[in-house]
C-alpha cells in the first residue's frame, strides 16, 4: 500500500511480490524498490530477488541495517533497493524519515 506521507517518487508500481519487484530493479525496469510496510517480508519473499540485485550491481539492504539472511521462520525485514548506490543514498533517508520522524 501507499505510505502515510508521500516519499517524493514520480511513479508507483507494485507487482505483488517482493522478489519480482527486486528483479525489476536488477534489470533496470524500475529505479528503486521501497518497502512501505514494516517488517512484513520473510526471507523466502525476498532473498532470491536480493541476490539477483546484488549480482546485477544494485544496492539492496534492510531499512534498519540488519542482515538480510535470517535462519529462523520469525525473521522479517523491510527492504530497500536501488539500481545505484547514489540513488539508494537518496531513497533510504526518505524512507527512514517516515519511520523515525523528522
GROMACS .gro file of C-alpha atoms in nm, residues 31-101:
model
   71
   31UNK     CA    1   1.485   0.257  -1.045
   32UNK     CA    2   1.415   0.162  -0.684
   33UNK     CA    3   1.211  -0.060  -0.453
   34UNK     CA    4   1.083   0.093  -0.131
   35UNK     CA    5   0.903  -0.140   0.110
   36UNK     CA    6   0.642   0.077   0.283
   37UNK     CA    7   0.537  -0.193   0.527
   38UNK     CA    8   0.742  -0.255   0.840
   39UNK     CA    9   0.898  -0.599   0.882
   40UNK     CA   10   0.641  -0.773   0.662
   41UNK     CA   11   0.864  -0.995   0.447
   42UNK     CA   12   1.015  -1.328   0.540
   43UNK     CA   13   1.341  -1.442   0.378
   44UNK     CA   14   1.151  -1.660   0.130
   45UNK     CA   15   0.981  -1.344   0.000
   46UNK     CA   16   1.294  -1.154  -0.097
   47UNK     CA   17   1.624  -1.346  -0.082
   48UNK     CA   18   1.624  -1.463  -0.445
   49UNK     CA   19   1.545  -1.111  -0.566
   50UNK     CA   20   1.806  -0.961  -0.332
   51UNK     CA   21   2.072  -1.198  -0.468
   52UNK     CA   22   1.979  -1.106  -0.824
   53UNK     CA   23   2.003  -0.736  -0.733
   54UNK     CA   24   2.345  -0.783  -0.577
   55UNK     CA   25   2.471  -0.979  -0.876
   56UNK     CA   26   2.345  -0.704  -1.109
   57UNK     CA   27   2.525  -0.436  -0.905
   58UNK     CA   28   2.216  -0.286  -0.744
   59UNK     CA   29   2.219  -0.177  -0.380
   60UNK     CA   30   1.982  -0.373  -0.154
   61UNK     CA   31   1.960  -0.354   0.225
   62UNK     CA   32   1.725  -0.385   0.518
   63UNK     CA   33   1.583  -0.049   0.629
   64UNK     CA   34   1.726  -0.099   0.978
   65UNK     CA   35   2.067  -0.230   0.865
   66UNK     CA   36   2.002  -0.588   0.969
   67UNK     CA   37   2.145  -0.887   0.785
   68UNK     CA   38   1.915  -0.993   0.501
   69UNK     CA   39   1.967  -1.363   0.570
   70UNK     CA   40   1.770  -1.495   0.863
   71UNK     CA   41   1.769  -1.858   0.963
   72UNK     CA   42   1.452  -1.872   1.169
   73UNK     CA   43   1.093  -1.856   1.043
   74UNK     CA   44   1.015  -1.546   1.251
   75UNK     CA   45   1.272  -1.327   1.069
   76UNK     CA   46   1.108  -1.029   0.898
   77UNK     CA   47   1.273  -0.746   0.707
   78UNK     CA   48   1.189  -0.412   0.544
   79UNK     CA   49   1.373  -0.388   0.214
   80UNK     CA   50   1.510  -0.101   0.013
   81UNK     CA   51   1.683  -0.141  -0.322
   82UNK     CA   52   1.806   0.092  -0.593
   83UNK     CA   53   1.987   0.041  -0.919
   84UNK     CA   54   2.277   0.259  -0.800
   85UNK     CA   55   2.437   0.350  -0.469
   86UNK     CA   56   2.376   0.718  -0.543
   87UNK     CA   57   2.002   0.661  -0.581
   88UNK     CA   58   1.996   0.432  -0.276
   89UNK     CA   59   2.153   0.715  -0.074
   90UNK     CA   60   1.858   0.936  -0.173
   91UNK     CA   61   1.585   0.676  -0.122
   92UNK     CA   62   1.694   0.541   0.216
   93UNK     CA   63   1.674   0.868   0.414
   94UNK     CA   64   1.327   0.944   0.274
   95UNK     CA   65   1.201   0.602   0.388
   96UNK     CA   66   1.379   0.618   0.723
   97UNK     CA   67   1.226   0.960   0.788
   98UNK     CA   68   0.883   0.803   0.762
   99UNK     CA   69   0.981   0.553   1.034
  100UNK     CA   70   1.196   0.768   1.259
  101UNK     CA   71   1.015   1.101   1.218
   0.00000   0.00000   0.00000
